[in-house]
Coordinates of C-alpha atoms in Angstrom, one line a residue:
R225 CA 78.2 30.5 -49.0
Y226 CA 79.3 33.2 -46.5
E227 CA 77.7 35.1 -43.6
L228 CA 78.8 38.2 -41.8
V229 CA 78.7 37.7 -38.0
D230 CA 79.9 40.5 -35.7
G231 CA 81.9 41.9 -38.6
V232 CA 83.7 38.6 -39.3
V233 CA 83.1 36.8 -42.6
I234 CA 82.2 33.2 -41.9
A235 CA 82.5 30.6 -44.7
H236 CA 80.2 27.6 -44.8
A237 CA 81.0 24.3 -46.5
A238 CA 78.9 23.3 -49.6
P239 CA 75.6 21.6 -48.6
S240 CA 75.4 17.8 -48.9
P241 CA 73.2 16.2 -51.6
D242 CA 70.6 15.4 -48.9
H243 CA 70.6 19.0 -47.7
G244 CA 70.2 20.2 -51.3
A245 CA 67.3 17.7 -52.0
I246 CA 65.5 19.0 -48.9
L247 CA 65.9 22.6 -50.1
A248 CA 64.7 21.8 -53.6
S249 CA 61.6 20.0 -52.3
L250 CA 60.9 22.8 -49.8
G251 CA 61.3 25.4 -52.5
A252 CA 59.0 23.6 -54.9
A253 CA 56.4 23.2 -52.2
L254 CA 56.5 26.8 -51.2
V255 CA 56.3 28.1 -54.8
T256 CA 53.3 25.9 -55.5
R257 CA 51.4 27.1 -52.4
L258 CA 52.3 30.7 -52.7
R259 CA 51.5 31.0 -56.4
G260 CA 48.6 33.4 -57.0
N261 CA 48.6 34.7 -53.4
T262 CA 47.4 38.2 -53.0
S263 CA 49.5 39.0 -49.9
G264 CA 52.7 39.8 -51.8
C265 CA 54.5 36.8 -50.3
R266 CA 57.1 34.8 -52.3
A267 CA 59.6 32.0 -51.7
E268 CA 63.3 32.9 -51.8
S269 CA 66.5 30.9 -51.3
A270 CA 69.9 32.2 -50.0
S271 CA 68.6 35.8 -49.5
G272 CA 70.1 37.8 -46.7
A273 CA 68.4 38.6 -43.4
V274 CA 69.9 41.4 -41.2
P275 CA 69.1 41.8 -37.5
R276 CA 67.9 45.3 -36.8
Q277 CA 70.4 45.9 -33.9
Q278 CA 73.4 44.8 -35.9
Q279 CA 72.6 46.2 -39.4
R280 CA 76.3 46.7 -40.4
N281 CA 78.0 43.9 -38.4
T282 CA 75.8 40.8 -39.0
A283 CA 74.0 39.5 -42.1
R284 CA 72.6 36.0 -42.0
I285 CA 71.8 33.9 -45.0
P286 CA 69.0 31.4 -44.2
D287 CA 68.6 28.4 -46.5
A288 CA 65.2 29.6 -47.6
M289 CA 62.6 32.1 -46.7
I290 CA 59.1 33.5 -47.4
R291 CA 59.3 37.2 -47.9
C292 CA 56.1 39.2 -47.7
G293 CA 56.6 42.8 -48.9
D294 CA 60.0 44.1 -47.9
N295 CA 60.5 41.8 -44.9
P296 CA 61.2 38.1 -44.4
R297 CA 58.3 36.5 -42.6
V298 CA 59.3 32.8 -42.4
V299 CA 63.0 31.6 -42.5
F300 CA 64.1 28.0 -42.9
E301 CA 67.3 26.3 -41.9
V302 CA 68.2 22.7 -42.8
V303 CA 70.2 21.4 -39.8
S304 CA 72.9 18.9 -40.8
P305 CA 74.3 16.3 -38.4
S306 CA 77.5 18.3 -38.0
E307 CA 75.5 21.4 -37.1
M308 CA 73.9 19.4 -34.2
R309 CA 77.4 19.2 -32.7
H310 CA 77.7 23.1 -32.8
W311 CA 74.6 24.0 -30.9
R312 CA 75.9 27.3 -29.6
A313 CA 76.5 28.6 -33.1
R314 CA 73.0 27.4 -34.2
D315 CA 71.4 29.1 -31.1
R316 CA 73.3 32.3 -32.0
K317 CA 72.1 32.2 -35.5
R318 CA 68.5 31.7 -34.4
L319 CA 68.8 34.7 -32.0
D320 CA 70.0 36.8 -34.9
L321 CA 67.2 35.6 -37.1
Q322 CA 64.7 36.4 -34.3
A323 CA 65.9 40.0 -34.4
V324 CA 65.2 40.5 -38.1
D325 CA 62.3 42.8 -38.8
G326 CA 59.2 40.9 -40.0
V327 CA 60.3 37.4 -39.0
Q328 CA 57.4 35.6 -37.3
E329 CA 58.5 32.0 -37.8
I330 CA 61.8 30.2 -37.9
V331 CA 61.8 26.6 -39.0
E332 CA 64.7 24.2 -38.4
I333 CA 64.4 21.2 -40.6
Y334 CA 66.6 18.3 -39.4
Q335 CA 68.4 16.6 -42.3
D336 CA 68.7 13.1 -40.8
E337 CA 65.2 12.6 -39.5
Y338 CA 61.6 13.5 -40.2
A339 CA 61.6 16.4 -37.7
C340 CA 61.3 20.2 -37.5
H341 CA 61.4 22.7 -34.7
I342 CA 59.2 25.8 -35.4
Y343 CA 59.9 29.0 -33.4
R344 CA 57.0 31.4 -33.5
L345 CA 56.9 35.0 -32.4
A346 CA 54.1 35.4 -29.7
A347 CA 52.0 38.5 -29.2
D348 CA 54.0 39.4 -26.1
G349 CA 57.3 39.4 -28.1
S350 CA 58.6 36.1 -26.7
W351 CA 59.2 33.1 -28.9
D352 CA 57.4 29.8 -28.6
V353 CA 58.8 26.5 -29.9
E354 CA 56.9 23.6 -31.4
A355 CA 58.5 20.2 -32.3
I356 CA 57.0 18.0 -34.9
G357 CA 58.2 14.7 -36.2
G358 CA 57.4 11.6 -38.2
E359 CA 56.8 11.0 -41.9
D360 CA 53.1 11.8 -41.5
A361 CA 53.6 15.1 -39.6
V362 CA 52.5 18.4 -41.2
L363 CA 54.3 21.7 -40.8
H364 CA 51.8 24.5 -40.2
L365 CA 53.1 27.9 -41.1
R366 CA 50.5 30.1 -39.3
S367 CA 51.9 33.4 -40.4
V368 CA 51.3 32.7 -44.1
G369 CA 48.5 30.1 -43.8
I370 CA 50.4 27.3 -45.4
E371 CA 50.6 23.6 -44.5
L372 CA 53.5 21.4 -45.7
P373 CA 53.6 17.6 -45.1
L374 CA 57.0 16.5 -44.0
A375 CA 56.8 13.6 -46.4
E376 CA 56.8 16.2 -49.2
I377 CA 59.8 18.1 -47.8
Y378 CA 61.8 14.8 -47.4
E379 CA 60.5 13.3 -50.7
F380 CA 63.8 12.5 -52.3
I381 CA 65.8 11.4 -49.2
H382 CA 65.4 8.7 -46.6
P383 CA 66.1 10.1 -43.2
G384 CA 67.7 7.7 -40.8
Q385 CA 69.2 5.8 -43.7
A386 CA 71.4 8.6 -45.0
A387 CA 75.2 8.4 -44.8
E388 CA 76.9 10.7 -42.3
T389 CA 78.0 13.0 -45.1
D390 CA 76.8 16.5 -44.3
M391 CA 77.7 20.1 -44.4

């Protein structure tokens, strides 16, 4: 997988098996909940998201998204243990995703624990953050009216017991 950042092509390592399992479970959950919706929203994986200020220089590829009409509305990133060590790059990517037309929620799903950070666009244009965690926690995607239990997203892995193999 590749992304374009400030005109430079950035290669990413292949996702780990746990990363892939989280994405597969997330995708299945999103498709199930979006099936039959009348708002024109659909789940996508590995689709591009281009910040409006950098339309030719930067193209981000989130792990998954919910697109409603022409624009992404919710983007998802699975954060591996190695990405935790590179917080500046992760923060930059989040800022780029916040600048994409239509994005109202950014969800960072932590690969090695039952935890998510949800960044939400507020009415005044600022971004609020909510942290949720624990196997019994529920991810509320307000912009599309969906709820996802973390246990469903992490169904096929065991956070905290996983090996340190990651992206």
